[in-house]
Amino acid sequence: MATDKKGMMFVLSSPSGVGKTTLTKKLAENNSQFAISISHTTRKPRSNEINGKDYHFVSSKNFSNLIANKEFYEFASIFDNYYGTHKAMVDKLLSDGKDVLFDIDWQGTQQLKKIKDLNIVTFFILPPNIKVLRDRLLNRHKGEEKIIEKRMNKFNEEVSHWDEYNYVVINDDLDTCYKKIESIIESEKKGISKNQNSEEIKKKVDKLIS
């Protein structure tokens, strides 16, 4: 049943391995008000992934048809695979009064921000340091050194977009990071924006990419 009060959109972005997917799922699991926008992708599913739950896995041809028909709010090529946010699915969730969580990168975020009348708040998540990031990637992609290097090499480019986001949060401890994001979302839903010290964040970013 649709409601008069439309939901809000909350974007979580980060370099690969920092934890945006885990945080997005944790937010949705602990808050019935949230729904995750499930992206379409041309990537092959990992062994633990379920079609329609983690992603909508589609062929390159199918994805191209969706682009041609302008069915995406945003789409991007990431590590040789395409990912996209389907308009109709998101619009249905918003009209039902759900707050929609997005696990997307800076390219998709830029596209969403250009669309008028979207009630959107964006988060960029950073690792505490490079070693922690590499360890997380090693754990995720055991024995796949080429994939790990590819993601590490892209790190600086991705982090350079931090200042395009409303909030920057460091994922040093998952629960602490989660609570901070949840607190900011609660404030934003009340129409209250929290201030962040951009100079302090810039120092942390510079240290990460130096």
PDB file of C-alpha atoms in Angstrom:
ATOM      1  CA  MET A   1       0.000   0.000   0.000  1.00  0.00           C
ATOM      2  CA  ALA A   2       1.434   3.390  -0.991  1.00  0.00           C
ATOM      3  CA  THR A   3       1.839   6.117   1.560  1.00  0.00           C
ATOM      4  CA  ASP A   4       1.719   9.902   1.270  1.00  0.00           C
ATOM      5  CA  LYS A   5       5.184  10.211   2.778  1.00  0.00           C
ATOM      6  CA  LYS A   6       7.883   9.260   0.300  1.00  0.00           C
ATOM      7  CA  GLY A   7      11.070   7.661   1.540  1.00  0.00           C
ATOM      8  CA  MET A   8      14.585   9.081   1.394  1.00  0.00           C
ATOM      9  CA  MET A   9      17.633   7.776  -0.463  1.00  0.00           C
ATOM     10  CA  PHE A  10      20.887   7.004   1.376  1.00  0.00           C
ATOM     11  CA  VAL A  11      24.028   6.205  -0.613  1.00  0.00           C
ATOM     12  CA  LEU A  12      27.013   4.320   0.804  1.00  0.00           C
ATOM     13  CA  SER A  13      30.185   4.382  -1.314  1.00  0.00           C
ATOM     14  CA  SER A  14      33.724   3.236  -0.619  1.00  0.00           C
ATOM     15  CA  PRO A  15      36.749   1.722  -2.302  1.00  0.00           C
ATOM     16  CA  SER A  16      36.457  -2.049  -2.743  1.00  0.00           C
ATOM     17  CA  GLY A  17      36.948  -3.938   0.529  1.00  0.00           C
ATOM     18  CA  VAL A  18      36.186  -1.087   2.944  1.00  0.00           C
ATOM     19  CA  GLY A  19      32.813  -2.483   4.035  1.00  0.00           C
ATOM     20  CA  LYS A  20      29.985  -0.596   2.321  1.00  0.00           C
ATOM     21  CA  THR A  21      28.093  -3.779   1.406  1.00  0.00           C
ATOM     22  CA  THR A  22      28.338  -5.194   4.941  1.00  0.00           C
ATOM     23  CA  LEU A  23      27.199  -1.869   6.435  1.00  0.00           C
ATOM     24  CA  THR A  24      24.320  -1.540   3.960  1.00  0.00           C
ATOM     25  CA  LYS A  25      23.053  -5.036   4.801  1.00  0.00           C
ATOM     26  CA  LYS A  26      23.428  -4.410   8.549  1.00  0.00           C
ATOM     27  CA  LEU A  27      21.366  -1.207   8.297  1.00  0.00           C
ATOM     28  CA  ALA A  28      18.588  -3.002   6.412  1.00  0.00           C
ATOM     29  CA  GLU A  29      18.596  -6.017   8.750  1.00  0.00           C
ATOM     30  CA  ASN A  30      18.245  -3.835  11.865  1.00  0.00           C
ATOM     31  CA  ASN A  31      15.727  -1.308  10.499  1.00  0.00           C
ATOM     32  CA  SER A  32      12.488  -2.451   8.850  1.00  0.00           C
ATOM     33  CA  GLN A  33      12.091   1.062   7.401  1.00  0.00           C
ATOM     34  CA  PHE A  34      15.075   0.481   5.104  1.00  0.00           C
ATOM     35  CA  ALA A  35      15.151  -1.403   1.830  1.00  0.00           C
ATOM     36  CA  ILE A  36      18.268  -2.061  -0.226  1.00  0.00           C
ATOM     37  CA  SER A  37      18.317  -1.074  -3.872  1.00  0.00           C
ATOM     38  CA  ILE A  38      19.435  -4.300  -5.561  1.00  0.00           C
ATOM     39  CA  SER A  39      21.627  -3.419  -8.519  1.00  0.00           C
ATOM     40  CA  HIS A  40      21.604  -5.124 -11.903  1.00  0.00           C
ATOM     41  CA  THR A  41      25.034  -6.376 -12.915  1.00  0.00           C
ATOM     42  CA  THR A  42      26.786  -8.203 -15.744  1.00  0.00           C
ATOM     43  CA  ARG A  43      29.243  -9.693 -13.210  1.00  0.00           C
ATOM     44  CA  LYS A  44      29.157 -13.431 -12.567  1.00  0.00           C
ATOM     45  CA  PRO A  45      27.774 -14.305  -9.108  1.00  0.00           C
ATOM     46  CA  ARG A  46      30.161 -15.339  -6.348  1.00  0.00           C
ATOM     47  CA  SER A  47      29.520 -18.716  -4.722  1.00  0.00           C
ATOM     48  CA  ASN A  48      27.621 -17.190  -1.775  1.00  0.00           C
ATOM     49  CA  GLU A  49      25.481 -14.763  -3.819  1.00  0.00           C
ATOM     50  CA  ILE A  50      21.816 -15.217  -4.696  1.00  0.00           C
ATOM     51  CA  ASN A  51      20.189 -13.763  -7.810  1.00  0.00           C
ATOM     52  CA  GLY A  52      17.505 -11.234  -6.853  1.00  0.00           C
ATOM     53  CA  LYS A  53      18.846 -10.891  -3.311  1.00  0.00           C
ATOM     54  CA  ASP A  54      22.460  -9.741  -3.703  1.00  0.00           C
ATOM     55  CA  TYR A  55      22.187  -8.570  -7.328  1.00  0.00           C
ATOM     56  CA  HIS A  56      20.064  -9.051 -10.395  1.00  0.00           C
ATOM     57  CA  PHE A  57      22.572 -10.939 -12.552  1.00  0.00           C
ATOM     58  CA  VAL A  58      21.923 -10.237 -16.239  1.00  0.00           C
ATOM     59  CA  SER A  59      23.680 -10.683 -19.576  1.00  0.00           C
ATOM     60  CA  SER A  60      25.569  -7.837 -21.265  1.00  0.00           C
ATOM     61  CA  LYS A  61      22.877  -7.762 -23.968  1.00  0.00           C
ATOM     62  CA  ASN A  62      20.092  -7.482 -21.389  1.00  0.00           C
ATOM     63  CA  PHE A  63      21.974  -4.702 -19.588  1.00  0.00           C
ATOM     64  CA  SER A  64      22.493  -2.821 -22.874  1.00  0.00           C
ATOM     65  CA  ASN A  65      18.754  -3.025 -23.580  1.00  0.00           C
ATOM     66  CA  LEU A  66      17.971  -1.539 -20.162  1.00  0.00           C
ATOM     67  CA  ILE A  67      20.369   1.352 -20.900  1.00  0.00           C
ATOM     68  CA  ALA A  68      18.804   1.908 -24.316  1.00  0.00           C
ATOM     69  CA  ASN A  69      15.325   2.012 -22.757  1.00  0.00           C
ATOM     70  CA  LYS A  70      16.535   4.513 -20.107  1.00  0.00           C
ATOM     71  CA  GLU A  71      15.474   2.188 -17.286  1.00  0.00           C
ATOM     72  CA  PHE A  72      18.414   3.029 -14.999  1.00  0.00           C
ATOM     73  CA  TYR A  73      18.793   5.916 -12.561  1.00  0.00           C
ATOM     74  CA  GLU A  74      22.537   5.353 -12.829  1.00  0.00           C
ATOM     75  CA  PHE A  75      24.944   2.820 -14.235  1.00  0.00           C
ATOM     76  CA  ALA A  76      28.704   2.428 -14.340  1.00  0.00           C
ATOM     77  CA  SER A  77      31.483   0.139 -15.479  1.00  0.00           C
ATOM     78  CA  ILE A  78      33.511  -1.106 -12.494  1.00  0.00           C
ATOM     79  CA  PHE A  79      36.372  -3.606 -12.881  1.00  0.00           C
ATOM     80  CA  ASP A  80      35.180  -4.620 -16.374  1.00  0.00           C
ATOM     81  CA  ASN A  81      31.575  -5.285 -15.298  1.00  0.00           C
ATOM     82  CA  TYR A  82      28.490  -3.077 -15.458  1.00  0.00           C
ATOM     83  CA  TYR A  83      26.270  -2.177 -12.501  1.00  0.00           C
ATOM     84  CA  GLY A  84      23.016  -0.205 -12.586  1.00  0.00           C
ATOM     85  CA  THR A  85      20.126   1.044 -10.415  1.00  0.00           C
ATOM     86  CA  HIS A  86      16.711   0.207 -11.880  1.00  0.00           C
ATOM     87  CA  LYS A  87      14.343   3.205 -11.731  1.00  0.00           C
ATOM     88  CA  ALA A  88      11.005   1.403 -11.401  1.00  0.00           C
ATOM     89  CA  MET A  89      12.174  -0.765  -8.493  1.00  0.00           C
ATOM     90  CA  VAL A  90      13.499   2.212  -6.521  1.00  0.00           C
ATOM     91  CA  ASP A  91      10.455   4.383  -7.269  1.00  0.00           C
ATOM     92  CA  LYS A  92       8.136   1.648  -5.977  1.00  0.00           C
ATOM     93  CA  LEU A  93      10.057   1.396  -2.682  1.00  0.00           C
ATOM     94  CA  LEU A  94      10.087   5.191  -2.238  1.00  0.00           C
ATOM     95  CA  SER A  95       6.367   5.531  -2.971  1.00  0.00           C
ATOM     96  CA  ASP A  96       5.704   2.814  -0.369  1.00  0.00           C
ATOM     97  CA  GLY A  97       7.433   5.078   2.150  1.00  0.00           C
ATOM     98  CA  LYS A  98      10.608   2.996   2.408  1.00  0.00           C
ATOM     99  CA  ASP A  99      14.022   4.597   2.821  1.00  0.00           C
ATOM    100  CA  VAL A 100      16.258   3.121   0.130  1.00  0.00           C
ATOM    101  CA  LEU A 101      19.905   2.216   0.723  1.00  0.00           C
ATOM    102  CA  PHE A 102      22.351   2.264  -2.186  1.00  0.00           C
ATOM    103  CA  ASP A 103      25.622   0.341  -2.284  1.00  0.00           C
ATOM    104  CA  ILE A 104      27.172   2.100  -5.309  1.00  0.00           C
ATOM    105  CA  ASP A 105      30.417   3.820  -6.322  1.00  0.00           C
ATOM    106  CA  TRP A 106      31.270   7.478  -6.964  1.00  0.00           C
ATOM    107  CA  GLN A 107      30.267   7.279 -10.643  1.00  0.00           C
ATOM    108  CA  GLY A 108      26.722   6.226  -9.779  1.00  0.00           C
ATOM    109  CA  THR A 109      26.531   8.762  -6.955  1.00  0.00           C
ATOM    110  CA  GLN A 110      27.455  11.599  -9.329  1.00  0.00           C
ATOM    111  CA  GLN A 111      24.639  10.548 -11.666  1.00  0.00           C
ATOM    112  CA  LEU A 112      22.047  10.343  -8.879  1.00  0.00           C
ATOM    113  CA  LYS A 113      23.017  13.791  -7.563  1.00  0.00           C
ATOM    114  CA  LYS A 114      22.287  15.329 -10.967  1.00  0.00           C
ATOM    115  CA  ILE A 115      18.669  14.167 -10.900  1.00  0.00           C
ATOM    116  CA  LYS A 116      16.271  16.829  -9.637  1.00  0.00           C
ATOM    117  CA  ASP A 117      13.854  16.206  -6.781  1.00  0.00           C
ATOM    118  CA  LEU A 118      15.632  13.161  -5.331  1.00  0.00           C
ATOM    119  CA  ASN A 119      15.811  13.325  -1.526  1.00  0.00           C
ATOM    120  CA  ILE A 120      19.338  11.941  -1.208  1.00  0.00           C
ATOM    121  CA  VAL A 121      22.060  11.824   1.479  1.00  0.00           C
ATOM    122  CA  THR A 122      25.497  10.410   0.621  1.00  0.00           C
ATOM    123  CA  PHE A 123      28.190   8.674   2.695  1.00  0.00           C
ATOM    124  CA  PHE A 124      31.777   7.868   1.728  1.00  0.00           C
ATOM    125  CA  ILE A 125      33.448   5.192   3.845  1.00  0.00           C
ATOM    126  CA  LEU A 126      37.215   5.029   4.324  1.00  0.00           C
ATOM    127  CA  PRO A 127      39.471   2.312   5.786  1.00  0.00           C
ATOM    128  CA  PRO A 128      41.560   3.248   8.852  1.00  0.00           C
ATOM    129  CA  ASN A 129      44.727   2.536   6.842  1.00  0.00           C
ATOM    130  CA  ILE A 130      46.006   0.775   3.724  1.00  0.00           C
ATOM    131  CA  LYS A 131      47.162  -2.355   5.591  1.00  0.00           C
ATOM    132  CA  VAL A 132      43.662  -3.034   6.932  1.00  0.00           C
ATOM    133  CA  LEU A 133      42.234  -2.641   3.428  1.00  0.00           C
ATOM    134  CA  ARG A 134      44.765  -5.049   1.890  1.00  0.00           C
ATOM    135  CA  ASP A 135      44.086  -7.607   4.650  1.00  0.00           C
ATOM    136  CA  ARG A 136      40.330  -7.406   3.977  1.00  0.00           C
ATOM    137  CA  LEU A 137      40.889  -7.877   0.243  1.00  0.00           C
ATOM    138  CA  LEU A 138      43.259 -10.799   0.882  1.00  0.00           C
ATOM    139  CA  ASN A 139      40.575 -12.411   3.013  1.00  0.00           C
ATOM    140  CA  ARG A 140      37.877 -11.872   0.367  1.00  0.00           C
ATOM    141  CA  HIS A 141      39.930 -12.833  -2.695  1.00  0.00           C
ATOM    142  CA  LYS A 142      42.163 -15.629  -1.397  1.00  0.00           C
ATOM    143  CA  GLY A 143      44.748 -16.625  -4.016  1.00  0.00           C
ATOM    144  CA  GLU A 144      43.579 -13.977  -6.504  1.00  0.00           C
ATOM    145  CA  GLU A 145      46.535 -11.591  -6.400  1.00  0.00           C
ATOM    146  CA  LYS A 146      45.691  -9.921  -9.733  1.00  0.00           C
ATOM    147  CA  ILE A 147      42.215  -8.952  -8.496  1.00  0.00           C
ATOM    148  CA  ILE A 148      43.654  -7.622  -5.227  1.00  0.00           C
ATOM    149  CA  GLU A 149      46.280  -5.511  -7.034  1.00  0.00           C
ATOM    150  CA  LYS A 150      43.647  -4.159  -9.431  1.00  0.00           C
ATOM    151  CA  ARG A 151      41.521  -2.973  -6.514  1.00  0.00           C
ATOM    152  CA  MET A 152      44.476  -1.530  -4.615  1.00  0.00           C
ATOM    153  CA  ASN A 153      45.640   0.341  -7.731  1.00  0.00           C
ATOM    154  CA  LYS A 154      42.199   1.936  -8.089  1.00  0.00           C
ATOM    155  CA  PHE A 155      42.099   3.033  -4.441  1.00  0.00           C
ATOM    156  CA  ASN A 156      43.569   6.535  -4.871  1.00  0.00           C
ATOM    157  CA  GLU A 157      41.224   7.376  -7.747  1.00  0.00           C
ATOM    158  CA  GLU A 158      38.168   6.326  -5.739  1.00  0.00           C
ATOM    159  CA  VAL A 159      39.242   8.140  -2.571  1.00  0.00           C
ATOM    160  CA  SER A 160      39.813  11.367  -4.529  1.00  0.00           C
ATOM    161  CA  HIS A 161      36.003  11.739  -4.734  1.00  0.00           C
ATOM    162  CA  TRP A 162      35.476  11.904  -0.949  1.00  0.00           C
ATOM    163  CA  ASP A 163      34.581  15.607  -0.981  1.00  0.00           C
ATOM    164  CA  GLU A 164      31.591  14.974  -3.294  1.00  0.00           C
ATOM    165  CA  TYR A 165      29.765  13.305  -0.390  1.00  0.00           C
ATOM    166  CA  ASN A 166      27.696  14.729   2.482  1.00  0.00           C
ATOM    167  CA  TYR A 167      29.491  12.606   5.072  1.00  0.00           C
ATOM    168  CA  VAL A 168      32.817  10.777   5.337  1.00  0.00           C
ATOM    169  CA  VAL A 169      33.037   7.954   7.882  1.00  0.00           C
ATOM    170  CA  ILE A 170      36.037   5.770   8.779  1.00  0.00           C
ATOM    171  CA  ASN A 171      35.344   2.053   9.181  1.00  0.00           C
ATOM    172  CA  ASP A 172      37.879   1.214  11.867  1.00  0.00           C
ATOM    173  CA  ASP A 173      35.395  -0.837  13.871  1.00  0.00           C
ATOM    174  CA  LEU A 174      32.272  -2.124  12.090  1.00  0.00           C
ATOM    175  CA  ASP A 175      29.819  -1.593  14.968  1.00  0.00           C
ATOM    176  CA  THR A 176      31.133   1.913  15.730  1.00  0.00           C
ATOM    177  CA  CYS A 177      30.963   2.878  12.060  1.00  0.00           C
ATOM    178  CA  TYR A 178      27.470   1.412  11.766  1.00  0.00           C
ATOM    179  CA  LYS A 179      26.187   3.337  14.798  1.00  0.00           C
ATOM    180  CA  LYS A 180      27.644   6.577  13.477  1.00  0.00           C
ATOM    181  CA  ILE A 181      25.946   6.161  10.076  1.00  0.00           C
ATOM    182  CA  GLU A 182      22.671   5.150  11.731  1.00  0.00           C
ATOM    183  CA  SER A 183      22.804   8.237  13.978  1.00  0.00           C
ATOM    184  CA  ILE A 184      23.418  10.554  11.014  1.00  0.00           C
ATOM    185  CA  ILE A 185      20.535   8.963   9.085  1.00  0.00           C
ATOM    186  CA  GLU A 186      18.182   9.468  12.052  1.00  0.00           C
ATOM    187  CA  SER A 187      19.167  13.164  12.183  1.00  0.00           C
ATOM    188  CA  GLU A 188      18.764  13.613   8.423  1.00  0.00           C
ATOM    189  CA  LYS A 189      15.300  12.043   8.541  1.00  0.00           C
ATOM    190  CA  LYS A 190      14.383  14.771  11.054  1.00  0.00           C
ATOM    191  CA  GLY A 191      15.797  17.394   8.691  1.00  0.00           C
ATOM    192  CA  ILE A 192      18.934  17.996  10.772  1.00  0.00           C
ATOM    193  CA  SER A 193      22.308  17.908   9.000  1.00  0.00           C
ATOM    194  CA  LYS A 194      25.426  17.193  11.037  1.00  0.00           C
ATOM    195  CA  ASN A 195      28.592  19.233  10.522  1.00  0.00           C
ATOM    196  CA  GLN A 196      31.881  17.551   9.668  1.00  0.00           C
ATOM    197  CA  ASN A 197      35.355  19.049   9.840  1.00  0.00           C
ATOM    198  CA  SER A 198      36.436  18.881   6.193  1.00  0.00           C
ATOM    199  CA  GLU A 199      40.010  19.949   7.008  1.00  0.00           C
ATOM    200  CA  GLU A 200      40.366  17.088   9.468  1.00  0.00           C
ATOM    201  CA  ILE A 201      38.950  14.637   6.917  1.00  0.00           C
ATOM    202  CA  LYS A 202      41.303  15.956   4.221  1.00  0.00           C
ATOM    203  CA  LYS A 203      44.298  15.288   6.500  1.00  0.00           C
ATOM    204  CA  LYS A 204      43.126  11.696   6.998  1.00  0.00           C
ATOM    205  CA  VAL A 205      42.611  11.241   3.250  1.00  0.00           C
ATOM    206  CA  ASP A 206      46.034  12.703   2.437  1.00  0.00           C
ATOM    207  CA  LYS A 207      47.615  10.301   4.916  1.00  0.00           C
ATOM    208  CA  LEU A 208      45.795   7.352   3.303  1.00  0.00           C
ATOM    209  CA  ILE A 209      46.912   8.127  -0.248  1.00  0.00           C
ATOM    210  CA  SER A 210      50.457   9.325   0.532  1.00  0.00           C
TER     211      SER A 210
END
